[in-house]
XYZ file of C-alpha atoms in Angstrom:
537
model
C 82.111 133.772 44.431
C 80.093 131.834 46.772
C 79.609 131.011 50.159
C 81.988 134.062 51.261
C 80.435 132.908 55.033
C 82.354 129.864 55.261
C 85.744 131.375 53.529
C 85.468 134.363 56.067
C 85.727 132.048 58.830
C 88.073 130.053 57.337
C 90.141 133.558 56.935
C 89.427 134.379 60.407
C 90.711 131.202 61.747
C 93.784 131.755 59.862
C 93.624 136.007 60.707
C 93.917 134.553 64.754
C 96.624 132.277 64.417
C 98.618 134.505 62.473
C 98.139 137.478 65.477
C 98.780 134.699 68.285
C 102.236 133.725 66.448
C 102.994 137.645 65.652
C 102.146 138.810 68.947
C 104.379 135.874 70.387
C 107.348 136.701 68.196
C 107.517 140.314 69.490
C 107.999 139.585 73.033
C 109.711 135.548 72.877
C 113.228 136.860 72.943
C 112.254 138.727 75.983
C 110.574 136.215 77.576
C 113.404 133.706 77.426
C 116.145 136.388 78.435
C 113.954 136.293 81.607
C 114.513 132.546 81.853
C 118.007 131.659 84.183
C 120.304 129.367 83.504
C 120.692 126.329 86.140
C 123.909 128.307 87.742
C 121.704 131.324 88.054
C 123.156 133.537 85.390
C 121.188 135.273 82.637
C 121.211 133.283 79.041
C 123.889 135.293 76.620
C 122.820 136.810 73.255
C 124.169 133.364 71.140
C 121.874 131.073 74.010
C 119.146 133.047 73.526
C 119.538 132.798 69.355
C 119.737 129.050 69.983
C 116.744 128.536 72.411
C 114.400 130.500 70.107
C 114.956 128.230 67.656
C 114.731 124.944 69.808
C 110.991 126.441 70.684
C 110.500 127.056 66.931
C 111.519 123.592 66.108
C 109.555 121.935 68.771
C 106.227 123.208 67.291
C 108.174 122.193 62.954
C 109.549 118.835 64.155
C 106.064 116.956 65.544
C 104.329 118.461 62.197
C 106.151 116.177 60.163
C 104.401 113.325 61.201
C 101.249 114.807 62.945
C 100.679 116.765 59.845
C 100.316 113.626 57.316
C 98.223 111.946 59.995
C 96.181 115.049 60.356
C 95.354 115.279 57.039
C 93.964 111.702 56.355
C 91.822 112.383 59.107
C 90.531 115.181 57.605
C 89.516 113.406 54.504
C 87.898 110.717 56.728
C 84.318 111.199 56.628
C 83.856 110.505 60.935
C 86.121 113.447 61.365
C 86.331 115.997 58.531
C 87.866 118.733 57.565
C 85.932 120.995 60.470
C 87.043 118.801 63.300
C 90.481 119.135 62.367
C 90.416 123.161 62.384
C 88.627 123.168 65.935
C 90.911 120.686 67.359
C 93.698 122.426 66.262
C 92.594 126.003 67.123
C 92.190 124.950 70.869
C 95.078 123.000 71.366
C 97.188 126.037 70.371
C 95.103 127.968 72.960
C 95.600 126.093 75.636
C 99.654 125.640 74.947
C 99.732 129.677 74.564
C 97.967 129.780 77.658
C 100.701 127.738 79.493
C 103.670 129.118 77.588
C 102.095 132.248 80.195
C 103.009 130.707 83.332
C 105.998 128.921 82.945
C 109.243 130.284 84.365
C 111.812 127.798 82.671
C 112.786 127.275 79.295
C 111.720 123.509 80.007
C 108.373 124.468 80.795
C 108.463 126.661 77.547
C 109.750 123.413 75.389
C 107.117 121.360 76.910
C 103.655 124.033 75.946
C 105.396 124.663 72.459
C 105.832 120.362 71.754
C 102.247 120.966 72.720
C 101.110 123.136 70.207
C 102.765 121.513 67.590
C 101.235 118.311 68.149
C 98.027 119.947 67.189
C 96.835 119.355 63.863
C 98.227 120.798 60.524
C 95.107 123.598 60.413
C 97.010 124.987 57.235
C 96.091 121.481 55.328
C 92.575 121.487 56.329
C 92.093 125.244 55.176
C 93.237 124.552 52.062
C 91.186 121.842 51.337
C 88.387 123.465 52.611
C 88.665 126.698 50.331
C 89.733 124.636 47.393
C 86.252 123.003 47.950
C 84.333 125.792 48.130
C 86.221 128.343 45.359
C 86.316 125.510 42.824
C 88.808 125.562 39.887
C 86.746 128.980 38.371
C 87.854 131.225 41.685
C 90.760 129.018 42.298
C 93.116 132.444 41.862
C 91.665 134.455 44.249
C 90.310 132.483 47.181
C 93.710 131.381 47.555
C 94.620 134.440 48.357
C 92.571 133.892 51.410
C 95.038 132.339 53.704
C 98.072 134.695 53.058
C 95.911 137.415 53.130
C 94.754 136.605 56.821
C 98.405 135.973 57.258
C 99.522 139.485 56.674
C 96.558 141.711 58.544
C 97.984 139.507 61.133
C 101.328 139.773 60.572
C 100.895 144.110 61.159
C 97.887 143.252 64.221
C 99.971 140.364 66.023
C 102.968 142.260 66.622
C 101.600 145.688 68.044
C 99.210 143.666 70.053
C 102.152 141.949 71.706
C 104.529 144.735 71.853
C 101.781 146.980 73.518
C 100.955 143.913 75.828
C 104.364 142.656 76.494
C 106.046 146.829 76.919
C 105.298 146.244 81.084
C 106.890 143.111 80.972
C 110.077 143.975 79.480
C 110.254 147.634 80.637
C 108.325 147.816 83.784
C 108.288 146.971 87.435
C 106.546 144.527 89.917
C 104.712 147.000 91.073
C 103.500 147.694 87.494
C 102.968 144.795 86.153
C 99.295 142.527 86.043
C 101.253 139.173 86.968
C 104.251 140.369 89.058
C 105.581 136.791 89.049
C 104.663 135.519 85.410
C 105.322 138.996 83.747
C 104.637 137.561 79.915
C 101.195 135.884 81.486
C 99.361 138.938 79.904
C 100.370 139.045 76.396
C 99.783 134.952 76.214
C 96.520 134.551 78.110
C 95.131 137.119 76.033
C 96.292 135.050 72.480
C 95.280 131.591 73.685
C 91.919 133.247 75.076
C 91.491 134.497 71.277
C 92.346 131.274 69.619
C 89.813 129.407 72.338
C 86.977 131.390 71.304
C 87.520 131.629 67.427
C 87.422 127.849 67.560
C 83.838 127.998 69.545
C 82.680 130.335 66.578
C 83.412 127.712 63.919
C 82.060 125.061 65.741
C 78.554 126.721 65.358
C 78.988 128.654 62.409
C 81.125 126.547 59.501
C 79.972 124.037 57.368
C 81.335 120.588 56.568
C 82.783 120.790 53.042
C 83.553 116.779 53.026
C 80.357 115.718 51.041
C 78.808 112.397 50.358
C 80.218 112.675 46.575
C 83.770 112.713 47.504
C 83.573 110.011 50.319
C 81.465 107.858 47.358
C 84.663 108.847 45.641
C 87.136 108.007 47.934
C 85.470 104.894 48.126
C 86.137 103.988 44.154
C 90.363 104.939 44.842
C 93.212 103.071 46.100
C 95.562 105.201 48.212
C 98.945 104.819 48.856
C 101.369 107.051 50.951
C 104.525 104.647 50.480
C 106.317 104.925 46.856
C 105.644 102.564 44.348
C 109.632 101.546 44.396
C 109.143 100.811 48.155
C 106.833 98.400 47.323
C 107.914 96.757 44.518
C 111.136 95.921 46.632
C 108.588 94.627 49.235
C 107.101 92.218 47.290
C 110.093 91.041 45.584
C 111.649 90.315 48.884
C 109.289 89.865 51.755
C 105.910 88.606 50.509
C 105.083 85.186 49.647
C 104.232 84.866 45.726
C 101.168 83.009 44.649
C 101.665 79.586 43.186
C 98.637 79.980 40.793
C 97.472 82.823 38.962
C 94.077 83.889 37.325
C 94.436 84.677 33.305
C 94.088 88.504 33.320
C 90.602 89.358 32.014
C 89.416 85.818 32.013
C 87.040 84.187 34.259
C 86.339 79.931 33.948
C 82.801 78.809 34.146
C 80.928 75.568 33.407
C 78.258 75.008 31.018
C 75.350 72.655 31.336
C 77.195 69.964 29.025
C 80.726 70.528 31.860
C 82.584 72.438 28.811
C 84.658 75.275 29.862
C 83.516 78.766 28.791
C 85.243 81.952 29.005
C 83.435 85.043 30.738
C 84.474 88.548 29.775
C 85.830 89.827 33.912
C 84.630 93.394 34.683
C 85.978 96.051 34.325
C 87.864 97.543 37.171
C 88.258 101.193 36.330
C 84.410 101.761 36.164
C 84.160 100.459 40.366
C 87.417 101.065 41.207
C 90.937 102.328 40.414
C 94.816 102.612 41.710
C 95.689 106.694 42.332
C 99.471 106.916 42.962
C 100.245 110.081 45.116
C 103.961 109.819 44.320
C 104.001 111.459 40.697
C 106.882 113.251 39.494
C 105.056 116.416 39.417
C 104.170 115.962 43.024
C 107.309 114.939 44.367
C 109.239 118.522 42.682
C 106.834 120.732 43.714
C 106.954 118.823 46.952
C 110.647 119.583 46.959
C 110.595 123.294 45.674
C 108.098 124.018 48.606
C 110.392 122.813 51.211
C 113.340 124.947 50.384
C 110.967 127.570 50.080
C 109.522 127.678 53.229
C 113.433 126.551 54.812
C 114.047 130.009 53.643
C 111.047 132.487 53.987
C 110.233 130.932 57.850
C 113.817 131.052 59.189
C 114.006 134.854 57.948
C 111.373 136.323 60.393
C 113.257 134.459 63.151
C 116.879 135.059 62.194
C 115.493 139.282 61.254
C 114.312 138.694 65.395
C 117.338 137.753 66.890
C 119.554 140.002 64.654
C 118.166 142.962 64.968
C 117.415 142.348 68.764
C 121.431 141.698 68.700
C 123.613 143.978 71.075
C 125.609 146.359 68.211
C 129.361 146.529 67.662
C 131.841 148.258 69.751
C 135.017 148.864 69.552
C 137.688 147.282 71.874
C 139.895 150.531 72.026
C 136.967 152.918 72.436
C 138.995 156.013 71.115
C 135.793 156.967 68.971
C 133.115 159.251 69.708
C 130.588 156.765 69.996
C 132.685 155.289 72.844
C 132.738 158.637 74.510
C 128.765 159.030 74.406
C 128.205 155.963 75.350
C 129.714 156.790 78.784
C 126.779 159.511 79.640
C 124.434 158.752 82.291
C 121.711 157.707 80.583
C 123.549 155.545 77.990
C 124.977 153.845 81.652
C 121.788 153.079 82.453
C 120.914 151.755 79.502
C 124.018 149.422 79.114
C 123.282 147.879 83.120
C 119.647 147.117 81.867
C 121.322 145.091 78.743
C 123.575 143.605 80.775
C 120.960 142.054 82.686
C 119.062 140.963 79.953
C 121.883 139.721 77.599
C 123.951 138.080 80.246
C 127.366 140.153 80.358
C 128.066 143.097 78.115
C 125.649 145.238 76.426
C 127.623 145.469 73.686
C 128.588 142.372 70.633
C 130.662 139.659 71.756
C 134.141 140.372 69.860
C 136.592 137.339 69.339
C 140.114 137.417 70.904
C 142.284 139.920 68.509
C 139.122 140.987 66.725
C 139.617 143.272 63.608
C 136.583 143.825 61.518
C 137.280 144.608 57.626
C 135.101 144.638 54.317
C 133.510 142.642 52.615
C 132.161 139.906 54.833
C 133.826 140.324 58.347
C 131.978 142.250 61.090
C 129.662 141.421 63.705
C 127.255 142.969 65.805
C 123.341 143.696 65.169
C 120.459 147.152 65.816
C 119.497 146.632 69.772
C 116.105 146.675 68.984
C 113.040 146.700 71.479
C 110.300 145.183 71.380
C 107.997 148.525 69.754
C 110.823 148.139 67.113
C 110.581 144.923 66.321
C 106.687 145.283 65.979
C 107.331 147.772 63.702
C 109.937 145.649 61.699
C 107.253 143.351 61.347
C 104.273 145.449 61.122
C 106.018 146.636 57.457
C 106.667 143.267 56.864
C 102.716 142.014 56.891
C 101.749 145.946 55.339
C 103.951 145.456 52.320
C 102.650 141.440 51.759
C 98.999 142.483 52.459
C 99.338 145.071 49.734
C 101.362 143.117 47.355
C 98.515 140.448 47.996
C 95.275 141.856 47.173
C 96.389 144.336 44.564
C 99.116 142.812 42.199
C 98.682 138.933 42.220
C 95.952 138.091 40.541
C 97.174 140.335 37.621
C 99.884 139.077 37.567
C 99.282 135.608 37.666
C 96.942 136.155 34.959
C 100.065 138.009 33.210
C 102.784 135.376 33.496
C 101.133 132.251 34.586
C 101.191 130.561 37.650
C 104.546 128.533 37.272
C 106.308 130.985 35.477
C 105.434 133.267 38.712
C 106.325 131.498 41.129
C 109.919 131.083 39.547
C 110.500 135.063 39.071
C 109.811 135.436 42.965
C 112.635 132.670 43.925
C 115.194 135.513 41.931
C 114.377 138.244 44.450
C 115.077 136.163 47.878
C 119.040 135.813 47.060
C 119.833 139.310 46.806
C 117.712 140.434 50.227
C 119.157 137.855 52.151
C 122.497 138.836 51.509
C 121.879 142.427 51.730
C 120.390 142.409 55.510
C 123.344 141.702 57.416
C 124.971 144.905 56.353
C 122.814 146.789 58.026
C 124.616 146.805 61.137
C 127.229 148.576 59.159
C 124.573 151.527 58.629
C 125.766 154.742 60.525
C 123.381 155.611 63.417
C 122.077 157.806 64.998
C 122.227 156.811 68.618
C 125.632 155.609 69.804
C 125.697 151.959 71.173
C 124.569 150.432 72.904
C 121.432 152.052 71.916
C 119.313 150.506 69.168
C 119.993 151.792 66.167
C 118.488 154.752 64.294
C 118.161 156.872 61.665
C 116.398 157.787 58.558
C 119.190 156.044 56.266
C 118.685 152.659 58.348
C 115.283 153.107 58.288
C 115.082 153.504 54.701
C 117.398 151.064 53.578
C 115.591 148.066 56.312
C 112.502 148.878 54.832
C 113.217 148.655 50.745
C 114.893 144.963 51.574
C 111.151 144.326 53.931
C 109.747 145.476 50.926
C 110.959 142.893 48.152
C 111.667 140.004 50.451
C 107.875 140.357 51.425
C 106.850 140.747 47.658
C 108.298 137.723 46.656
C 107.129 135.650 49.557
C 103.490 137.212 48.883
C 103.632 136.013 45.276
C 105.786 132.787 45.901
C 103.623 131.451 48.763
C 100.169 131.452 47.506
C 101.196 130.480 43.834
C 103.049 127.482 45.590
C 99.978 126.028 47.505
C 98.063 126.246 43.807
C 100.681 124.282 42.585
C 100.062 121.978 45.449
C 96.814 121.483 44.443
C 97.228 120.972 41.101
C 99.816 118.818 41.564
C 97.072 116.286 43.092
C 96.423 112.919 41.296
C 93.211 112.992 42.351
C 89.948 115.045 44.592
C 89.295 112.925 47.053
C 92.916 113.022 48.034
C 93.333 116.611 48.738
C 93.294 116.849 52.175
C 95.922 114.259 52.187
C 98.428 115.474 49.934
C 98.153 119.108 51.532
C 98.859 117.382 54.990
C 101.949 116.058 53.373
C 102.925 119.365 51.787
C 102.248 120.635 55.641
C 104.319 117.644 56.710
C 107.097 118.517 54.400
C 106.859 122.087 55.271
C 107.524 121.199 58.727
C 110.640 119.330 58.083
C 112.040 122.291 55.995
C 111.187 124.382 59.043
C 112.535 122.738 61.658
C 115.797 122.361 59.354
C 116.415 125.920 58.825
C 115.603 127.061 62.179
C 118.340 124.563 63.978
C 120.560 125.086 61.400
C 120.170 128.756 59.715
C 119.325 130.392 62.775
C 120.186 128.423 65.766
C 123.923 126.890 65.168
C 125.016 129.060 62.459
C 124.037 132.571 63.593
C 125.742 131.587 66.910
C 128.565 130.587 65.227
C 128.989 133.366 62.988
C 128.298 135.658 65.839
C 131.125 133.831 68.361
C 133.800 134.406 64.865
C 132.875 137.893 64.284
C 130.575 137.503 60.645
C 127.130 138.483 61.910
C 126.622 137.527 57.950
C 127.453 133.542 57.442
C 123.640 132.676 58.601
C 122.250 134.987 56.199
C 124.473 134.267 53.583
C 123.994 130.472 53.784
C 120.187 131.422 53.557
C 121.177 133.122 50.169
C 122.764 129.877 49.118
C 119.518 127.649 49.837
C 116.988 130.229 48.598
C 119.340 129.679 44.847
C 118.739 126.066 45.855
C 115.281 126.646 46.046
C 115.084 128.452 42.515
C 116.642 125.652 40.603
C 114.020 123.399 41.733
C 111.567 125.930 40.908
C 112.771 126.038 37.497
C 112.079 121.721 37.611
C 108.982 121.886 38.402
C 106.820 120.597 35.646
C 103.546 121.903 34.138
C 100.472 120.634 34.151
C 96.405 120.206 34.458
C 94.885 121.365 37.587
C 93.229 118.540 39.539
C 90.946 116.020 38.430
């Protein structure tokens, strides 16, 4: 493979993203329980679910336009595909920077509608190591991207909970920014981001060449469906009274007698490319429910297993009893300031848990437990990565791939709620331990990150060869980063902001998970409708 320069900076673009947004997602929850509420009082477990998810959909919901835009810039010849990376990698370092010093959630909505008005980096990537891997290293440069994504993935979260541990454990007297306590921990990822976007500018190459511009030149482009504008010029523009004979042009001789000239040919200087093609529009659609899915699980797995655990109202069992000790006291005032009134689940009025599907509660995990929840999570992926996909997309095909992973995401979704029903350990409110927990959270890490590690990078291959044409890549990845931002802000508002909050305020920690079951079998059926085909022209 050559030029393994330019796709290591493209990886390491993508390696410092991936460790700002992993670092960030070990300490967020933390950071907003530090946020008060205008009467003064400290947000509640089901608040904090749903303001996690209003940040997480401020960065999704301005990538569904942005991200389109983004990426016809990037196949624009006075900006490029370089331009687009840069911008994009300093205007998340500045909004990280911000997020630092704010001490409202406002102020946190504001830097995160920030960032996501940056540009769809993602799209540009792509493009980029498309470019340079050609069809002939296709299957293994696009292993590129998720690969950066998972040494990130294990990196981000350590670095975050090791930067963030004073913040969330420690005093002012401790801490580096006694009145901005998560200042460290941010400063340090926008800093990052800042000056891996000064490397590129000196060291990457522009991949937009003077071939595909002279390409892009020769093709038509159309975002807007061909039915939209049939019904456009049926109803709204005028219609010519006269009309050239197709193919026929009318010239007059010497003697004033009308001759007919053969008209040139159009597809030799210039053709129609339709972006809309079936093919396009399912994989289009397969991709959204995929990533609806795979992004709302690292947030909902967040916010569940940082989740106060389940306690019984009468208290007659031993767990009740040790929880009373000293140091479990302390423990339970420190959770009470953080989760707003009990350190324990919220139970509903008359609240009697039985099997299959009704109980509540989640593990009380800190933050050096959630970086480790996550640290698996980018370990197993990175492994699963480098090791097994190529064979195996050699083995079964690309397509045929990428529909075996959809079967695994059902059954781990459903399976993760009930591990609040694992015995522990510690009593609450504790987090929860144990070598059976342990065990049994890290097999379902284990398959759900398999199948997103083969699902993911075999989707954005389909992507590609799902476009019409070259000199439209960048434009139809910035619509598959456009779509992928719709998808995301759906299932974080709905997954894991209103439903987890309202399966937690009814007692069934489970309906957000379980509804995630139900679109990731939504997501497999249009896996199975996805068409084959060529790679692109």
């Amino acid at each position: 493979m050559t030029q393994k320069k330019q796709l290591a900076l493209i990886g390491l673009a993508r390696f410092c993203q991936t460790v700002a947004s992993g670092s960030l997602q070990s300490y967020i929850i933390f950071q907003l329980r530090s946020f008060t509420l205008p009467d003064g009082s400290a947000p509640s477990t089901t608040t904090v679910a749903f303001q996690l998810c209003v940040l997480r959909a401020c960065v999704a919901i301005p990538g569904i336009i942005t991200s389109t835009l983004w990426g016809i810039l990037a196949d624009n010849p006075r900006v490029g595909r370089k331009r687009v990376i840069i911008l994009g990698l300093v205007t998340s370092g500045i909004g990280r920077m911000g997020l630092g010093f704010t001490r409202s959630f406002a102020g946190a909505v504001l830097w995160r509608l920030f960032v996501g008005l940056a540009p769809g980096n993602k799209a540009a990537m792509r493009t980029m190591i498309r470019e340079i891997s050609g069809e002939k290293f296709e299957s293994r440069a696009v292993l590129l991207l998720p690969t950066a994504f998972n040494v990130g993935s294990i990196v981000g979260p350590v670095l975050g909970g090791f930067l963030a541990e004073g913040a969330v454990g420690g005093t002012d007297d401790t801490r580096w920014f006694p009145r901005w306590p998560f200042a460290l921990p941010n400063m340090v990822n926008g800093m990052m981001l800042v000056g891996c976007a000064v490397l590129i500018s000196f060291q990457l190459r522009e991949t937009l060449t003077d071939d595909t511009v002279k390409r892009r030149q020769r093709v038509s482009i159309s975002i807007v469906p061909r039915w939209v504008e049939r019904l456009y010029k049926r109803y709204f523009q005028r219609q010519p009274k006269y009309e050239l004979v197709a193919n026929q042009d009318y010239d007059l001789d010497e003697r004033g007698e009308c001759q007919t000239a053969a008209a040139p040919i159009l597809g030799d200087k210039h053709r129609s490319v339709s972006i809309w093609t079936r093919r396009l529009v399912m994989t289009l659609a397969a991709r959204a429910l995929l990533v609806m899915h795979t992004f709302a699980y690292p947030t909902l797995m967040l916010v569940f297993a940082s989740t106060p655990r389940y306690q019984p109202v009468n208290g007659n069992n031993s767990a009740a009893i040790m929880a009373t000790t000293p140091a479990n006291m302390t423990m339970a005032e420190g959770d009470v300031k953080s989760n707003g009134s009990s350190p324990f689940a919220h139970l509903p009025l008359g609240y009697h848990p039985h099997a299959p599907f009704t109980f509540t509660g989640g593990l009380a995990f800190k933050p050096h437990d959630i970086a480790a929840v996550l640290a698996i999570r980018g370990a197993v992926g990175l492994l699963m990565q480098l090791l097994f996909f190529p064979y195996l997309r050699d083995v079964f095909g690309t397509l045929r791939l990428y529909r075996y992973a959809f079967a695994v995401f059902p059954v781990t979704y459903f399976a993760t709620p009930y591990l609040a029903t694992v015995a522990s350990s510690t009593p609450p409110p504790l987090p929860a331990a144990g070598l059976r927990l342990w065990v049994i959270m890290s097999a379902i890490l284990v398959f759900q990150s398999t199948a997103r590690s083969l699902a993911l990078p075999a989707g954005a291959m389909l992507l590609n060869a799902a476009c019409p044409d070259r000199s439209v890549l960048g434009t139809v990845n910035g619509i598959g980063q456009s779509v992928s931002g719709a998808a995301r802000a759906m299932g974080q508002l709905l997954l894991t902001g209103w439903l987890y909050g309202v399966g937690l305020e009814a007692g069934i920690v489970g309906a957000a998970w379980w509804a995630m079951a139900g679109v990731a079998v939504a997501a497999g059926v249009a896996a199975v409708c996805v068409p084959a085909g060529s790679a692109v022209s």
